[in-house]
Amino acid sequence: MERTVEFRVVVGVDGSPASLAALRRAVAVAAARDAVLVPLLAGRPAGRAARRLLDAALRAAVDGWPGGVLVRPAVVPGPAGPALVAAVSGPADLLVLGAPGRPRRPHRHGDRAARYCRAHAPCSVLTVAAPPAEAALTANSAYLQPS
């Protein structure tokens, strides 16, 4: 019997400019690798508000749910780092993170999650920075809020 291996591209989503840039990159990688895209929102209880935030992030990053890519969104309570690492299954998967903002708006939680993921993930970790113009436009605004 032939076993089918499912490759995943797991991406941390919090609505920040860097996480939206990471989501855009993750969609492209998932499409190129014929992988399952797992946008993951950590630290919030599952429910409609969390699902709306993930929907808003996908709309902002790639204009909606990407066609041709299997998407399995996840909302996980608890710290982002352990939740992201738990979502990958092995070395063939990819973990995509938004680069924490520096120097104007450091994201201490993002730094902690990224450090945790780099130290504990069984797969490659890709860190993506927000484009400078996008980061500047939203530097003083709140992250995405569910609509």
PDB file of C-alpha atoms in Angstrom:
ATOM      1  CA  MET A   1       0.000   0.000   0.000  1.00  0.00           C
ATOM      2  CA  GLU A   2       1.359   3.393  -0.981  1.00  0.00           C
ATOM      3  CA  ARG A   3       1.418   6.012   1.748  1.00  0.00           C
ATOM      4  CA  THR A   4       0.577   9.589   0.858  1.00  0.00           C
ATOM      5  CA  VAL A   5       2.682  12.198   2.622  1.00  0.00           C
ATOM      6  CA  GLU A   6       1.088  15.577   3.186  1.00  0.00           C
ATOM      7  CA  PHE A   7       3.526  18.472   3.173  1.00  0.00           C
ATOM      8  CA  ARG A   8       2.476  21.547   5.095  1.00  0.00           C
ATOM      9  CA  VAL A   9       3.393  25.190   5.041  1.00  0.00           C
ATOM     10  CA  VAL A  10       2.466  26.533   8.473  1.00  0.00           C
ATOM     11  CA  VAL A  11       2.350  30.313   8.825  1.00  0.00           C
ATOM     12  CA  GLY A  12       1.874  32.371  11.973  1.00  0.00           C
ATOM     13  CA  VAL A  13      -0.874  34.979  11.585  1.00  0.00           C
ATOM     14  CA  ASP A  14      -1.541  37.907  13.906  1.00  0.00           C
ATOM     15  CA  GLY A  15      -2.590  40.582  11.408  1.00  0.00           C
ATOM     16  CA  SER A  16       0.673  42.538  11.645  1.00  0.00           C
ATOM     17  CA  PRO A  17       2.301  43.764   8.410  1.00  0.00           C
ATOM     18  CA  ALA A  18       5.067  41.187   8.846  1.00  0.00           C
ATOM     19  CA  SER A  19       2.603  38.324   9.337  1.00  0.00           C
ATOM     20  CA  LEU A  20       0.692  39.406   6.217  1.00  0.00           C
ATOM     21  CA  ALA A  21       3.959  39.386   4.252  1.00  0.00           C
ATOM     22  CA  ALA A  22       4.669  35.925   5.687  1.00  0.00           C
ATOM     23  CA  LEU A  23       1.186  34.783   4.669  1.00  0.00           C
ATOM     24  CA  ARG A  24       1.735  36.002   1.088  1.00  0.00           C
ATOM     25  CA  ARG A  25       5.027  34.100   0.913  1.00  0.00           C
ATOM     26  CA  ALA A  26       3.478  30.998   2.485  1.00  0.00           C
ATOM     27  CA  VAL A  27       0.683  30.947  -0.111  1.00  0.00           C
ATOM     28  CA  ALA A  28       3.249  31.117  -2.928  1.00  0.00           C
ATOM     29  CA  VAL A  29       5.375  28.346  -1.407  1.00  0.00           C
ATOM     30  CA  ALA A  30       2.354  26.122  -0.736  1.00  0.00           C
ATOM     31  CA  ALA A  31       1.215  26.519  -4.343  1.00  0.00           C
ATOM     32  CA  ALA A  32       4.690  25.763  -5.707  1.00  0.00           C
ATOM     33  CA  ARG A  33       5.165  22.686  -3.481  1.00  0.00           C
ATOM     34  CA  ASP A  34       1.576  21.441  -3.785  1.00  0.00           C
ATOM     35  CA  ALA A  35       1.472  21.666  -0.002  1.00  0.00           C
ATOM     36  CA  VAL A  36      -1.328  22.296   2.462  1.00  0.00           C
ATOM     37  CA  LEU A  37      -1.378  25.867   3.780  1.00  0.00           C
ATOM     38  CA  VAL A  38      -1.994  26.122   7.528  1.00  0.00           C
ATOM     39  CA  PRO A  39      -2.522  29.741   8.607  1.00  0.00           C
ATOM     40  CA  LEU A  40      -2.309  29.538  12.396  1.00  0.00           C
ATOM     41  CA  LEU A  41      -3.581  32.069  14.898  1.00  0.00           C
ATOM     42  CA  ALA A  42      -2.255  31.359  18.396  1.00  0.00           C
ATOM     43  CA  GLY A  43      -3.159  32.702  21.787  1.00  0.00           C
ATOM     44  CA  ARG A  44      -6.867  33.113  21.149  1.00  0.00           C
ATOM     45  CA  PRO A  45      -9.836  30.901  21.826  1.00  0.00           C
ATOM     46  CA  ALA A  46     -11.377  29.273  18.768  1.00  0.00           C
ATOM     47  CA  GLY A  47     -14.589  30.872  17.616  1.00  0.00           C
ATOM     48  CA  ARG A  48     -16.136  33.227  15.132  1.00  0.00           C
ATOM     49  CA  ALA A  49     -13.939  36.196  16.052  1.00  0.00           C
ATOM     50  CA  ALA A  50     -10.766  34.178  15.494  1.00  0.00           C
ATOM     51  CA  ARG A  51     -12.084  32.804  12.193  1.00  0.00           C
ATOM     52  CA  ARG A  52     -12.989  36.342  11.068  1.00  0.00           C
ATOM     53  CA  LEU A  53      -9.477  37.515  11.909  1.00  0.00           C
ATOM     54  CA  LEU A  54      -7.989  34.713   9.782  1.00  0.00           C
ATOM     55  CA  ASP A  55     -10.401  35.571   6.948  1.00  0.00           C
ATOM     56  CA  ALA A  56      -9.429  39.254   7.223  1.00  0.00           C
ATOM     57  CA  ALA A  57      -5.739  38.347   7.097  1.00  0.00           C
ATOM     58  CA  LEU A  58      -6.237  36.230   3.963  1.00  0.00           C
ATOM     59  CA  ARG A  59      -8.218  39.048   2.318  1.00  0.00           C
ATOM     60  CA  ALA A  60      -5.545  41.604   3.204  1.00  0.00           C
ATOM     61  CA  ALA A  61      -2.612  39.409   2.191  1.00  0.00           C
ATOM     62  CA  VAL A  62      -3.816  37.628  -0.931  1.00  0.00           C
ATOM     63  CA  ASP A  63      -7.273  39.033  -1.690  1.00  0.00           C
ATOM     64  CA  GLY A  64      -9.209  36.110  -0.230  1.00  0.00           C
ATOM     65  CA  TRP A  65      -8.844  32.364   0.059  1.00  0.00           C
ATOM     66  CA  PRO A  66      -6.194  31.311  -2.466  1.00  0.00           C
ATOM     67  CA  GLY A  67      -7.413  29.168  -5.350  1.00  0.00           C
ATOM     68  CA  GLY A  68      -5.529  25.978  -6.073  1.00  0.00           C
ATOM     69  CA  VAL A  69      -4.171  25.696  -2.526  1.00  0.00           C
ATOM     70  CA  LEU A  70      -5.716  23.514   0.152  1.00  0.00           C
ATOM     71  CA  VAL A  71      -6.115  25.742   3.222  1.00  0.00           C
ATOM     72  CA  ARG A  72      -6.611  24.349   6.725  1.00  0.00           C
ATOM     73  CA  PRO A  73      -6.785  27.307   9.119  1.00  0.00           C
ATOM     74  CA  ALA A  74      -6.077  26.675  12.784  1.00  0.00           C
ATOM     75  CA  VAL A  75      -6.782  28.634  15.946  1.00  0.00           C
ATOM     76  CA  VAL A  76      -4.799  27.418  18.933  1.00  0.00           C
ATOM     77  CA  PRO A  77      -4.876  28.708  22.509  1.00  0.00           C
ATOM     78  CA  GLY A  78      -1.573  29.228  24.227  1.00  0.00           C
ATOM     79  CA  PRO A  79       1.791  30.697  23.281  1.00  0.00           C
ATOM     80  CA  ALA A  80       2.556  31.102  19.577  1.00  0.00           C
ATOM     81  CA  GLY A  81       5.958  29.386  19.534  1.00  0.00           C
ATOM     82  CA  PRO A  82       4.871  26.004  20.901  1.00  0.00           C
ATOM     83  CA  ALA A  83       1.624  26.128  18.882  1.00  0.00           C
ATOM     84  CA  LEU A  84       3.492  26.749  15.622  1.00  0.00           C
ATOM     85  CA  VAL A  85       6.066  24.031  16.288  1.00  0.00           C
ATOM     86  CA  ALA A  86       3.308  21.547  17.175  1.00  0.00           C
ATOM     87  CA  ALA A  87       1.582  22.253  13.846  1.00  0.00           C
ATOM     88  CA  VAL A  88       4.498  21.003  11.730  1.00  0.00           C
ATOM     89  CA  SER A  89       5.018  17.285  11.379  1.00  0.00           C
ATOM     90  CA  GLY A  90       8.545  16.841  10.119  1.00  0.00           C
ATOM     91  CA  PRO A  91      11.532  18.063   8.144  1.00  0.00           C
ATOM     92  CA  ALA A  92       9.641  18.309   4.839  1.00  0.00           C
ATOM     93  CA  ASP A  93       7.251  20.929   6.223  1.00  0.00           C
ATOM     94  CA  LEU A  94       8.018  24.642   6.294  1.00  0.00           C
ATOM     95  CA  LEU A  95       7.286  27.129   9.056  1.00  0.00           C
ATOM     96  CA  VAL A  96       6.864  30.743   7.894  1.00  0.00           C
ATOM     97  CA  LEU A  97       6.985  33.656  10.333  1.00  0.00           C
ATOM     98  CA  GLY A  98       6.736  37.402  10.040  1.00  0.00           C
ATOM     99  CA  ALA A  99       9.957  39.114  11.099  1.00  0.00           C
ATOM    100  CA  PRO A 100       9.474  41.023  14.342  1.00  0.00           C
ATOM    101  CA  GLY A 101       9.436  44.782  13.819  1.00  0.00           C
ATOM    102  CA  ARG A 102      12.603  46.746  14.492  1.00  0.00           C
ATOM    103  CA  PRO A 103      13.574  49.304  15.620  1.00  0.00           C
ATOM    104  CA  ARG A 104      10.480  51.487  15.846  1.00  0.00           C
ATOM    105  CA  ARG A 105       7.987  48.913  16.999  1.00  0.00           C
ATOM    106  CA  PRO A 106       9.616  45.875  18.499  1.00  0.00           C
ATOM    107  CA  HIS A 107       7.291  42.916  18.925  1.00  0.00           C
ATOM    108  CA  ARG A 108       8.652  41.189  21.988  1.00  0.00           C
ATOM    109  CA  HIS A 109       6.148  38.355  21.683  1.00  0.00           C
ATOM    110  CA  GLY A 110       7.122  37.885  18.028  1.00  0.00           C
ATOM    111  CA  ASP A 111      10.793  37.766  18.990  1.00  0.00           C
ATOM    112  CA  ARG A 112      10.076  35.124  21.607  1.00  0.00           C
ATOM    113  CA  ALA A 113       7.971  33.009  19.221  1.00  0.00           C
ATOM    114  CA  ALA A 114      10.570  33.240  16.447  1.00  0.00           C
ATOM    115  CA  ARG A 115      13.382  32.243  18.800  1.00  0.00           C
ATOM    116  CA  TYR A 116      11.340  29.323  20.084  1.00  0.00           C
ATOM    117  CA  CYS A 117      10.510  28.142  16.565  1.00  0.00           C
ATOM    118  CA  ARG A 118      14.112  28.359  15.355  1.00  0.00           C
ATOM    119  CA  ALA A 119      15.263  26.367  18.384  1.00  0.00           C
ATOM    120  CA  HIS A 120      12.563  23.672  18.377  1.00  0.00           C
ATOM    121  CA  ALA A 121      11.034  23.264  14.899  1.00  0.00           C
ATOM    122  CA  PRO A 122      11.845  19.962  13.158  1.00  0.00           C
ATOM    123  CA  CYS A 123      11.721  21.753   9.803  1.00  0.00           C
ATOM    124  CA  SER A 124      13.072  24.841   8.070  1.00  0.00           C
ATOM    125  CA  VAL A 125      11.902  28.202   9.420  1.00  0.00           C
ATOM    126  CA  LEU A 126      11.511  31.062   6.948  1.00  0.00           C
ATOM    127  CA  THR A 127      11.289  34.580   8.388  1.00  0.00           C
ATOM    128  CA  VAL A 128       9.696  37.248   6.181  1.00  0.00           C
ATOM    129  CA  ALA A 129       9.882  40.999   6.792  1.00  0.00           C
ATOM    130  CA  ALA A 130       7.066  43.374   5.926  1.00  0.00           C
ATOM    131  CA  PRO A 131       7.743  45.616   2.932  1.00  0.00           C
ATOM    132  CA  PRO A 132       9.008  48.976   4.294  1.00  0.00           C
ATOM    133  CA  ALA A 133       6.113  50.981   2.844  1.00  0.00           C
ATOM    134  CA  GLU A 134       3.517  48.610   4.300  1.00  0.00           C
ATOM    135  CA  ALA A 135       5.200  48.619   7.683  1.00  0.00           C
ATOM    136  CA  ALA A 136       5.354  52.428   7.712  1.00  0.00           C
ATOM    137  CA  LEU A 137       1.675  52.809   6.800  1.00  0.00           C
ATOM    138  CA  THR A 138       0.581  50.651   9.690  1.00  0.00           C
ATOM    139  CA  ALA A 139       3.287  51.503  12.225  1.00  0.00           C
ATOM    140  CA  ASN A 140       0.876  53.397  14.450  1.00  0.00           C
ATOM    141  CA  SER A 141      -2.290  51.401  13.830  1.00  0.00           C
ATOM    142  CA  ALA A 142      -3.717  48.311  15.453  1.00  0.00           C
ATOM    143  CA  TYR A 143      -3.413  44.935  13.807  1.00  0.00           C
ATOM    144  CA  LEU A 144      -6.327  43.572  11.846  1.00  0.00           C
ATOM    145  CA  GLN A 145      -9.563  43.439  13.717  1.00  0.00           C
ATOM    146  CA  PRO A 146     -12.291  41.026  12.669  1.00  0.00           C
ATOM    147  CA  SER A 147     -15.002  42.730  10.651  1.00  0.00           C
TER     148      SER A 147
END
